[in-house]
Amino acid sequence: MITLNETHDPQLTSWVTSANNGQTDFPIQNLPFAVFRRAGSSEAFRGGVAIGDQVLDLAALASTGVLDGLAQTAAQAASADKLNTLMAMGPHAWSALRAGLSRVLRTGATQQAAVQACLVPQSSVQFDVPARIGDYTDFYTSVHHATNVGRLFRPDNPLLPNYKWVPIGYHGRSSSIGVSGQQFRRPVGQTLPPGATQPSFGPCKRLDIELELGVFLGQGNALGEPIAMQDAEKHVFGLCLLNDWSARDIQAWEYQPLGPFLSKSFASTISPWLVTMEALAPYRVPFAHPPDDPQPLPYLDSADNRAAGGIDIQLSADLLTTRMRDQGAAAHRLCLTNYRHAYWTVAQMVAHHTVNGCNLNPGDMFGSGTLSGPSLEQAAALLELTVGGKQPVQLPDGEQRVFLEDGDTVTLRGWCQREGAARIGFGECVGTVLPARA
Ligand code: MN
């Protein structure tokens, strides 16, 4: 477990004054990583760190010589067009780089002039997917989501008996993961209309969001060598927002017996910034299954996980329709939930994924699964918010939504806030639905 250190001090300020306004997602206590270049340029993508409304260019910084030792080696690794090399270096290197960045960005830093020359306004950059994601595994860690969805299909038996014993997951598709700003065509496919005995083929009619967190892996493990609970978080580089778009009608027809396939693989959108586990240290919370539930098997249990396996991250999803956009209206909040409601933790996902000897690689991504909380307003997918499509969401301009329509834009946000710590955030994860291919 990461302990608090000088980089978490809530009193720290930066000479980048936009980092100090108490509103930004990116105060000096956060320092999340992305890959970026100036928008519209043919520059190489390279690693950057968010500070206020700026990006600190790590390739430029590495050439200034203001960092040294492991921090400098890590900054050089982060100069590449993907962060896999930095991720593979492990937590000592990530922490050394974070400490070095914190020191040169602090108010009064003697290196200010040299570092200032490495800043690029966030408003002028474009981002890319921050790692070569070799494998993407989607978990199902919200018992509330699993119960809500299960109830729609099996009213008498909503939660299958394995749920409270096994962190359920399936192998997803990494090639169609895009970064915030992604626009994708409504998928087409086979669906079985209500009452029909044969499927029809055409555009998805029940296109949904899934508000999730993405978990980026750092150092991997050798094939055949499981990662134990007490080591699990040392293998996690950081978290981002993830919208795991889902075609519910295609899913309902295809998912048995092997699970989702084309209903998920057409697009998944992540936020550009990876918030490190070290940055998240002040917001950790105890984790426990309810006392009457099965307790985690020994390979899914540890003292650290019980003491602080959860993370208090507030999460929201907002919807902006074409009509709202044309009228200059504000987006409508669909839900507000929290990662602390998850039934399985980040460490448990890592330990479970590798317990059979499966090897993880730097840059692999997990999805947390849809992070619904216990109440309806905390439901993190339209399928749940509309109770299976029966109760449309009412929008302020008089429109309704059961599922997404063409032109709809969904924005995910996440942030952490607690007494005695700085407020930090994840930025935005924005995606837009385009009409299906004719
Ligand atoms: Mn999902």
Short mmCIF file of C-alpha atoms and ligand atoms in Angstrom, two decimals:
data_model
loop_
_atom_site.label_atom_id
_atom_site.label_comp_id
_atom_site.label_asym_id
_atom_site.label_seq_id
_atom_site.Cartn_x
_atom_site.Cartn_y
_atom_site.Cartn_z
CA MET A 1 0.00 0.00 0.00
CA ILE A 2 1.33 3.44 -0.91
CA THR A 3 1.79 5.74 2.07
CA LEU A 4 1.30 9.49 1.93
CA ASN A 5 4.40 11.58 1.22
CA GLU A 6 5.40 15.15 0.42
CA THR A 7 3.66 15.05 -2.99
CA HIS A 8 0.24 14.69 -1.33
CA ASP A 9 0.60 17.72 1.00
CA PRO A 10 -2.64 19.68 0.48
CA GLN A 11 -0.76 22.92 1.16
CA LEU A 12 1.50 22.51 -1.89
CA THR A 13 0.97 25.04 -4.68
CA SER A 14 2.49 25.35 -8.13
CA TRP A 15 3.98 28.30 -9.99
CA VAL A 16 1.53 27.22 -12.74
CA THR A 17 -1.19 29.37 -11.18
CA SER A 18 -4.12 27.62 -12.91
CA ALA A 19 -3.25 24.56 -10.79
CA ASN A 20 -4.08 26.41 -7.57
CA ASN A 21 -7.71 27.50 -8.03
CA GLY A 22 -9.23 24.63 -6.04
CA GLN A 23 -11.50 23.77 -9.00
CA THR A 24 -9.09 22.24 -11.48
CA ASP A 25 -8.85 18.46 -11.86
CA PHE A 26 -5.10 18.89 -12.07
CA PRO A 27 -3.53 20.49 -8.98
CA ILE A 28 0.10 19.65 -8.19
CA GLN A 29 -1.09 16.76 -5.98
CA ASN A 30 -2.48 14.90 -9.04
CA LEU A 31 0.12 14.82 -11.89
CA PRO A 32 -1.62 12.29 -14.21
CA PHE A 33 0.01 11.00 -17.41
CA ALA A 34 -1.17 11.11 -21.04
CA VAL A 35 0.34 11.08 -24.52
CA PHE A 36 -0.24 14.18 -26.64
CA ARG A 37 0.95 16.45 -29.43
CA ARG A 38 -0.06 19.88 -30.65
CA ALA A 39 -3.43 19.53 -32.38
CA GLY A 40 -3.25 19.45 -36.16
CA SER A 41 0.54 19.03 -36.13
CA SER A 42 2.59 16.13 -37.42
CA GLU A 43 4.67 16.08 -34.24
CA ALA A 44 5.35 12.74 -32.62
CA PHE A 45 3.07 11.88 -29.73
CA ARG A 46 4.95 11.87 -26.40
CA GLY A 47 4.21 11.62 -22.72
CA GLY A 48 2.88 14.59 -20.82
CA VAL A 49 1.70 15.40 -17.32
CA ALA A 50 -1.29 17.62 -16.52
CA ILE A 51 -0.71 20.66 -14.31
CA GLY A 52 -3.61 23.14 -14.12
CA ASP A 53 -4.63 24.00 -17.70
CA GLN A 54 -1.21 23.02 -19.10
CA VAL A 55 0.55 19.85 -20.24
CA LEU A 56 4.15 19.43 -19.14
CA ASP A 57 5.94 17.89 -22.14
CA LEU A 58 8.04 15.04 -20.71
CA ALA A 59 10.18 14.67 -23.83
CA ALA A 60 11.09 18.35 -23.66
CA LEU A 61 11.61 18.12 -19.91
CA ALA A 62 13.91 15.11 -20.25
CA SER A 63 16.16 17.17 -22.55
CA THR A 64 16.53 20.04 -20.05
CA GLY A 65 18.46 18.11 -17.42
CA VAL A 66 16.41 19.45 -14.49
CA LEU A 67 15.63 15.91 -13.32
CA ASP A 68 18.23 13.36 -12.37
CA GLY A 69 18.62 9.73 -11.39
CA LEU A 70 15.61 7.45 -11.66
CA ALA A 71 13.26 10.40 -12.24
CA GLN A 72 15.26 11.40 -15.34
CA THR A 73 15.36 7.78 -16.61
CA ALA A 74 11.58 7.57 -16.15
CA ALA A 75 11.02 10.90 -17.95
CA GLN A 76 13.09 9.61 -20.86
CA ALA A 77 10.93 6.46 -20.94
CA ALA A 78 7.84 8.69 -20.97
CA SER A 79 9.15 10.56 -24.02
CA ALA A 80 8.00 7.72 -26.28
CA ASP A 81 4.72 7.78 -28.20
CA LYS A 82 3.19 5.28 -25.74
CA LEU A 83 3.72 4.89 -22.01
CA ASN A 84 4.37 1.11 -22.01
CA THR A 85 8.09 1.51 -21.25
CA LEU A 86 7.36 3.80 -18.30
CA MET A 87 4.66 1.38 -17.14
CA ALA A 88 7.13 -1.53 -17.27
CA MET A 89 9.59 0.31 -14.97
CA GLY A 90 7.43 -0.22 -11.91
CA PRO A 91 6.35 1.80 -8.88
CA HIS A 92 9.80 2.97 -7.71
CA ALA A 93 10.38 4.70 -11.05
CA TRP A 94 6.83 6.12 -11.22
CA SER A 95 7.19 7.47 -7.70
CA ALA A 96 10.64 8.97 -8.37
CA LEU A 97 9.28 10.75 -11.44
CA ARG A 98 6.25 12.02 -9.52
CA ALA A 99 8.47 13.36 -6.74
CA GLY A 100 10.79 15.05 -9.26
CA LEU A 101 7.87 16.63 -11.12
CA SER A 102 6.30 17.81 -7.88
CA ARG A 103 9.55 19.50 -6.82
CA VAL A 104 10.17 21.37 -10.10
CA LEU A 105 6.52 22.48 -10.40
CA ARG A 106 6.25 23.79 -6.82
CA THR A 107 5.96 27.47 -6.02
CA GLY A 108 9.48 28.78 -5.58
CA ALA A 109 11.20 26.01 -7.59
CA THR A 110 14.55 27.26 -8.88
CA GLN A 111 14.00 25.28 -12.12
CA GLN A 112 10.87 27.27 -13.05
CA ALA A 113 12.30 29.03 -16.12
CA ALA A 114 13.59 25.82 -17.70
CA VAL A 115 10.38 23.90 -16.93
CA GLN A 116 8.09 26.72 -18.07
CA ALA A 117 9.54 26.33 -21.57
CA CYS A 118 8.20 22.73 -21.60
CA LEU A 119 4.53 23.68 -21.01
CA VAL A 120 1.88 23.41 -23.72
CA PRO A 121 -1.71 24.67 -23.14
CA GLN A 122 -4.15 21.75 -22.86
CA SER A 123 -6.52 23.70 -25.13
CA SER A 124 -4.04 23.36 -28.01
CA VAL A 125 -3.27 19.63 -27.84
CA GLN A 126 -4.71 16.35 -29.09
CA PHE A 127 -4.37 13.12 -27.17
CA ASP A 128 -3.88 9.50 -28.16
CA VAL A 129 -4.58 6.22 -26.38
CA PRO A 130 -1.79 6.34 -23.76
CA ALA A 131 -0.50 2.77 -24.15
CA ARG A 132 -0.34 -0.05 -26.64
CA ILE A 133 -3.11 -2.06 -25.00
CA GLY A 134 -2.20 -5.66 -25.69
CA ASP A 135 -5.19 -7.12 -23.90
CA TYR A 136 -8.37 -5.64 -22.52
CA THR A 137 -10.33 -7.53 -19.88
CA ASP A 138 -13.73 -6.27 -18.75
CA PHE A 139 -14.82 -7.15 -15.23
CA TYR A 140 -18.26 -6.88 -13.65
CA THR A 141 -17.44 -5.59 -10.18
CA SER A 142 -20.64 -3.72 -9.25
CA VAL A 143 -23.04 -6.06 -7.47
CA HIS A 144 -25.72 -3.39 -7.94
CA HIS A 145 -25.25 -3.41 -11.73
CA ALA A 146 -25.17 -7.21 -11.80
CA THR A 147 -28.36 -7.37 -9.72
CA ASN A 148 -30.22 -4.66 -11.69
CA VAL A 149 -29.38 -6.25 -15.04
CA GLY A 150 -29.96 -9.77 -13.77
CA ARG A 151 -33.42 -8.77 -12.54
CA LEU A 152 -34.41 -7.68 -16.06
CA PHE A 153 -33.59 -11.13 -17.43
CA ARG A 154 -34.34 -13.30 -14.38
CA PRO A 155 -36.76 -11.49 -12.01
CA ASP A 156 -36.82 -14.43 -9.56
CA ASN A 157 -33.08 -15.04 -9.54
CA PRO A 158 -31.28 -11.79 -10.38
CA LEU A 159 -27.81 -12.62 -9.09
CA LEU A 160 -26.19 -15.83 -10.27
CA PRO A 161 -24.64 -17.91 -7.44
CA ASN A 162 -21.04 -17.43 -8.60
CA TYR A 163 -21.16 -13.62 -8.35
CA LYS A 164 -20.24 -13.30 -4.68
CA TRP A 165 -17.35 -15.76 -5.00
CA VAL A 166 -15.71 -14.97 -8.35
CA PRO A 167 -14.72 -11.58 -9.82
CA ILE A 168 -16.60 -12.12 -13.10
CA GLY A 169 -14.93 -10.93 -16.31
CA TYR A 170 -14.48 -11.65 -20.00
CA HIS A 171 -11.80 -10.94 -22.56
CA GLY A 172 -12.65 -7.78 -24.48
CA ARG A 173 -11.30 -6.16 -27.61
CA SER A 174 -8.44 -3.64 -27.50
CA SER A 175 -8.25 -2.59 -31.17
CA SER A 176 -11.39 -0.44 -30.98
CA ILE A 177 -10.46 1.44 -27.78
CA GLY A 178 -10.28 5.17 -28.60
CA VAL A 179 -9.44 8.28 -26.63
CA SER A 180 -11.86 10.99 -25.49
CA GLY A 181 -13.38 12.76 -28.48
CA GLN A 182 -14.02 9.43 -30.19
CA GLN A 183 -16.93 9.38 -32.64
CA PHE A 184 -18.19 6.01 -33.78
CA ARG A 185 -20.93 4.66 -36.01
CA ARG A 186 -23.92 3.02 -34.46
CA PRO A 187 -23.22 -0.70 -34.86
CA VAL A 188 -25.36 -2.98 -36.99
CA GLY A 189 -25.94 -6.62 -36.27
CA GLN A 190 -28.35 -9.42 -35.49
CA THR A 191 -31.09 -8.91 -32.94
CA LEU A 192 -34.13 -10.90 -31.93
CA PRO A 193 -37.11 -8.50 -31.83
CA PRO A 194 -39.62 -9.08 -28.99
CA GLY A 195 -41.94 -11.96 -29.87
CA ALA A 196 -40.01 -12.91 -33.01
CA THR A 197 -38.74 -16.42 -33.64
CA GLN A 198 -36.01 -15.39 -36.10
CA PRO A 199 -33.47 -12.59 -35.85
CA SER A 200 -33.49 -9.47 -37.96
CA PHE A 201 -30.43 -7.57 -39.18
CA GLY A 202 -29.94 -3.83 -38.96
CA PRO A 203 -28.79 -0.89 -36.84
CA CYS A 204 -28.71 -1.41 -33.07
CA LYS A 205 -31.83 0.06 -31.43
CA ARG A 206 -30.69 -0.20 -27.81
CA LEU A 207 -27.33 1.57 -27.72
CA ASP A 208 -26.14 2.18 -24.17
CA ILE A 209 -23.33 3.58 -22.09
CA GLU A 210 -21.36 1.81 -19.38
CA LEU A 211 -19.70 4.17 -16.89
CA GLU A 212 -16.56 2.35 -15.78
CA LEU A 213 -13.01 2.92 -14.67
CA GLY A 214 -10.11 1.66 -16.78
CA VAL A 215 -7.19 0.09 -14.90
CA PHE A 216 -3.79 0.25 -16.66
CA LEU A 217 -1.29 -2.43 -15.72
CA GLY A 218 2.36 -1.67 -15.08
CA GLN A 219 4.91 -4.44 -14.63
CA GLY A 220 3.56 -7.77 -15.81
CA ASN A 221 4.08 -11.29 -14.50
CA ALA A 222 5.65 -14.32 -16.08
CA LEU A 223 3.33 -16.95 -17.51
CA GLY A 224 2.54 -19.42 -14.74
CA GLU A 225 3.44 -17.00 -11.91
CA PRO A 226 0.37 -15.55 -10.18
CA ILE A 227 0.41 -12.10 -8.56
CA ALA A 228 -0.53 -12.31 -4.88
CA MET A 229 -2.93 -9.87 -3.26
CA GLN A 230 -0.20 -8.15 -1.26
CA ASP A 231 1.75 -7.40 -4.47
CA ALA A 232 -1.19 -6.69 -6.75
CA GLU A 233 -1.24 -2.90 -6.66
CA LYS A 234 2.51 -2.70 -7.39
CA HIS A 235 1.50 -3.92 -10.85
CA VAL A 236 -1.05 -1.15 -11.44
CA PHE A 237 0.09 2.08 -13.10
CA GLY A 238 -3.12 4.07 -12.82
CA LEU A 239 -6.80 4.55 -13.54
CA CYS A 240 -8.82 6.41 -16.19
CA LEU A 241 -12.47 6.86 -17.11
CA LEU A 242 -13.94 4.28 -19.50
CA ASN A 243 -17.20 4.36 -21.46
CA ASP A 244 -17.75 0.76 -22.55
CA TRP A 245 -20.51 1.40 -25.12
CA SER A 246 -22.90 -1.53 -25.40
CA ALA A 247 -25.45 -2.64 -27.99
CA ARG A 248 -28.02 -4.20 -25.67
CA ASP A 249 -30.25 -5.75 -28.35
CA ILE A 250 -27.29 -7.38 -30.08
CA GLN A 251 -25.97 -8.47 -26.66
CA ALA A 252 -29.26 -10.11 -25.62
CA TRP A 253 -29.27 -12.32 -28.74
CA GLU A 254 -25.58 -13.24 -28.83
CA TYR A 255 -24.40 -13.49 -25.22
CA GLN A 256 -25.23 -17.08 -24.42
CA PRO A 257 -23.28 -19.28 -23.90
CA LEU A 258 -19.91 -17.51 -24.31
CA GLY A 259 -20.64 -13.93 -23.26
CA PRO A 260 -20.68 -10.58 -25.10
CA PHE A 261 -19.00 -10.33 -28.49
CA LEU A 262 -19.99 -7.85 -31.23
CA SER A 263 -22.26 -5.96 -28.81
CA LYS A 264 -19.12 -4.56 -27.12
CA SER A 265 -16.27 -4.64 -29.62
CA PHE A 266 -17.36 -1.78 -31.92
CA ALA A 267 -15.98 1.00 -29.65
CA SER A 268 -14.80 1.76 -26.11
CA THR A 269 -13.72 5.27 -25.12
CA ILE A 270 -11.19 6.20 -22.42
CA SER A 271 -10.15 9.53 -20.93
CA PRO A 272 -6.63 10.61 -21.91
CA TRP A 273 -5.24 11.06 -18.39
CA LEU A 274 -4.06 8.14 -16.24
CA VAL A 275 -4.28 9.05 -12.56
CA THR A 276 -1.59 7.06 -10.75
CA MET A 277 -2.24 4.83 -7.75
CA GLU A 278 0.12 7.09 -5.79
CA ALA A 279 -2.05 10.15 -6.59
CA LEU A 280 -5.09 8.19 -5.38
CA ALA A 281 -3.51 7.26 -2.02
CA PRO A 282 -5.33 9.94 0.05
CA TYR A 283 -8.76 8.71 -1.08
CA ARG A 284 -8.50 5.05 -0.08
CA VAL A 285 -11.32 3.58 1.99
CA PRO A 286 -11.87 0.29 3.84
CA PHE A 287 -13.27 -2.61 1.85
CA ALA A 288 -15.55 -5.37 3.05
CA HIS A 289 -18.25 -7.68 1.79
CA PRO A 290 -21.46 -7.43 3.83
CA PRO A 291 -21.11 -9.72 6.88
CA ASP A 292 -23.82 -12.13 5.67
CA ASP A 293 -22.20 -12.55 2.24
CA PRO A 294 -19.50 -15.10 1.40
CA GLN A 295 -16.14 -13.69 2.44
CA PRO A 296 -13.34 -13.57 -0.16
CA LEU A 297 -11.34 -16.77 -0.54
CA PRO A 298 -7.78 -16.48 0.84
CA TYR A 299 -6.25 -15.71 -2.58
CA LEU A 300 -8.63 -12.69 -2.86
CA ASP A 301 -8.06 -11.42 0.66
CA SER A 302 -5.38 -9.38 2.40
CA ALA A 303 -5.10 -7.11 5.41
CA ASP A 304 -4.26 -4.14 3.15
CA ASN A 305 -7.28 -4.83 0.99
CA ARG A 306 -9.57 -4.89 4.01
CA ALA A 307 -8.00 -1.74 5.46
CA ALA A 308 -7.94 0.37 2.29
CA GLY A 309 -8.79 -1.66 -0.83
CA GLY A 310 -11.57 0.69 -1.90
CA ILE A 311 -11.16 4.09 -3.54
CA ASP A 312 -13.53 7.01 -3.02
CA ILE A 313 -13.92 8.28 -6.60
CA GLN A 314 -17.08 10.18 -7.52
CA LEU A 315 -18.22 9.48 -11.07
CA SER A 316 -20.78 11.12 -13.33
CA ALA A 317 -22.24 10.72 -16.83
CA ASP A 318 -23.80 13.65 -18.72
CA LEU A 319 -25.82 13.54 -21.95
CA LEU A 320 -26.00 16.25 -24.65
CA THR A 321 -28.39 15.63 -27.55
CA THR A 322 -28.20 17.26 -30.98
CA ARG A 323 -31.14 19.49 -30.11
CA MET A 324 -29.60 20.54 -26.79
CA ARG A 325 -26.33 21.30 -28.58
CA ASP A 326 -28.13 23.37 -31.24
CA GLN A 327 -29.96 25.32 -28.51
CA GLY A 328 -26.77 25.93 -26.53
CA ALA A 329 -28.25 24.02 -23.58
CA ALA A 330 -26.14 22.47 -20.82
CA ALA A 331 -25.68 18.71 -20.77
CA HIS A 332 -28.06 16.69 -18.58
CA ARG A 333 -26.65 14.60 -15.75
CA LEU A 334 -27.71 10.99 -16.16
CA CYS A 335 -26.10 9.61 -13.03
CA LEU A 336 -23.76 10.26 -10.11
CA THR A 337 -22.11 7.24 -8.54
CA ASN A 338 -18.97 6.26 -6.63
CA TYR A 339 -16.27 3.64 -7.10
CA ARG A 340 -16.43 2.75 -3.40
CA HIS A 341 -19.60 0.73 -4.08
CA ALA A 342 -17.64 -1.88 -6.09
CA TYR A 343 -17.89 -5.48 -4.83
CA TRP A 344 -14.35 -6.40 -5.93
CA THR A 345 -11.27 -4.16 -5.69
CA VAL A 346 -8.44 -3.37 -8.11
CA ALA A 347 -6.13 -5.72 -6.21
CA GLN A 348 -8.71 -8.52 -6.36
CA MET A 349 -9.04 -8.09 -10.14
CA VAL A 350 -5.26 -8.45 -10.54
CA ALA A 351 -4.99 -11.43 -8.17
CA HIS A 352 -7.95 -13.22 -9.72
CA HIS A 353 -6.85 -12.61 -13.33
CA THR A 354 -3.43 -14.15 -12.65
CA VAL A 355 -4.33 -16.92 -10.17
CA ASN A 356 -4.45 -19.49 -13.00
CA GLY A 357 -1.00 -18.36 -14.21
CA CYS A 358 -2.27 -15.97 -16.89
CA ASN A 359 0.40 -13.36 -17.65
CA LEU A 360 -0.37 -9.64 -17.75
CA ASN A 361 1.74 -7.20 -19.73
CA PRO A 362 2.56 -3.49 -19.26
CA GLY A 363 -0.20 -1.43 -20.86
CA ASP A 364 -2.91 -4.07 -20.53
CA MET A 365 -6.23 -2.58 -19.48
CA PHE A 366 -9.02 -3.83 -17.22
CA GLY A 367 -12.50 -2.38 -17.19
CA SER A 368 -14.09 -2.26 -13.74
CA GLY A 369 -17.53 -3.07 -15.13
CA THR A 370 -20.45 -0.66 -14.96
CA LEU A 371 -20.11 1.12 -11.61
CA SER A 372 -23.72 1.42 -10.50
CA GLY A 373 -24.36 2.27 -6.86
CA PRO A 374 -27.22 1.06 -4.66
CA SER A 375 -29.84 3.64 -5.76
CA LEU A 376 -31.50 4.29 -9.13
CA GLU A 377 -29.78 7.71 -9.55
CA GLN A 378 -26.49 5.86 -9.19
CA ALA A 379 -27.28 3.51 -12.08
CA ALA A 380 -24.39 3.79 -14.54
CA ALA A 381 -26.11 2.50 -17.71
CA LEU A 382 -29.33 3.50 -19.49
CA LEU A 383 -30.53 -0.11 -19.31
CA GLU A 384 -30.77 0.34 -15.53
CA LEU A 385 -31.73 4.04 -15.45
CA THR A 386 -34.76 3.31 -17.64
CA VAL A 387 -35.53 0.00 -15.89
CA GLY A 388 -35.00 -2.07 -19.00
CA GLY A 389 -36.35 0.63 -21.32
CA LYS A 390 -39.69 1.03 -19.50
CA GLN A 391 -39.10 4.44 -17.86
CA PRO A 392 -37.59 6.94 -20.31
CA VAL A 393 -35.15 9.55 -19.01
CA GLN A 394 -36.80 13.00 -19.20
CA LEU A 395 -34.49 15.70 -20.54
CA PRO A 396 -34.88 19.39 -19.59
CA ASP A 397 -35.80 20.44 -23.16
CA GLY A 398 -38.74 17.98 -23.25
CA GLU A 399 -36.90 15.26 -25.11
CA GLN A 400 -36.81 11.71 -23.78
CA ARG A 401 -34.22 8.99 -24.01
CA VAL A 402 -34.61 5.28 -23.54
CA PHE A 403 -31.34 4.47 -25.32
CA LEU A 404 -28.85 6.68 -27.22
CA GLU A 405 -29.86 8.36 -30.48
CA ASP A 406 -27.61 9.50 -33.32
CA GLY A 407 -25.74 12.68 -32.48
CA ASP A 408 -25.86 12.10 -28.72
CA THR A 409 -22.67 12.99 -26.84
CA VAL A 410 -21.90 11.41 -23.46
CA THR A 411 -19.29 12.90 -21.11
CA LEU A 412 -17.92 10.98 -18.13
CA ARG A 413 -16.16 12.71 -15.26
CA GLY A 414 -14.47 11.52 -12.06
CA TRP A 415 -13.00 13.26 -9.04
CA CYS A 416 -11.77 12.66 -5.50
CA GLN A 417 -12.37 14.98 -2.60
CA ARG A 418 -11.90 14.55 1.10
CA GLU A 419 -11.12 16.60 4.19
CA GLY A 420 -7.39 17.13 4.57
CA ALA A 421 -6.52 16.37 0.94
CA ALA A 422 -6.49 18.28 -2.33
CA ARG A 423 -9.36 17.78 -4.78
CA ILE A 424 -8.10 15.88 -7.85
CA GLY A 425 -9.94 14.80 -11.00
CA PHE A 426 -9.73 12.60 -14.07
CA GLY A 427 -10.62 15.16 -16.77
CA GLU A 428 -13.26 14.11 -19.28
CA CYS A 429 -14.15 11.07 -21.36
CA VAL A 430 -16.29 12.29 -24.29
CA GLY A 431 -17.84 10.17 -27.04
CA THR A 432 -20.41 10.79 -29.77
CA VAL A 433 -22.72 8.43 -31.64
CA LEU A 434 -22.78 8.78 -35.44
CA PRO A 435 -25.52 7.27 -37.66
CA ALA A 436 -25.12 3.65 -38.70
CA ARG A 437 -23.44 2.92 -42.01
CA ALA A 438 -26.13 2.87 -44.72
MN MN B 1 -18.34 -3.20 -19.65
#
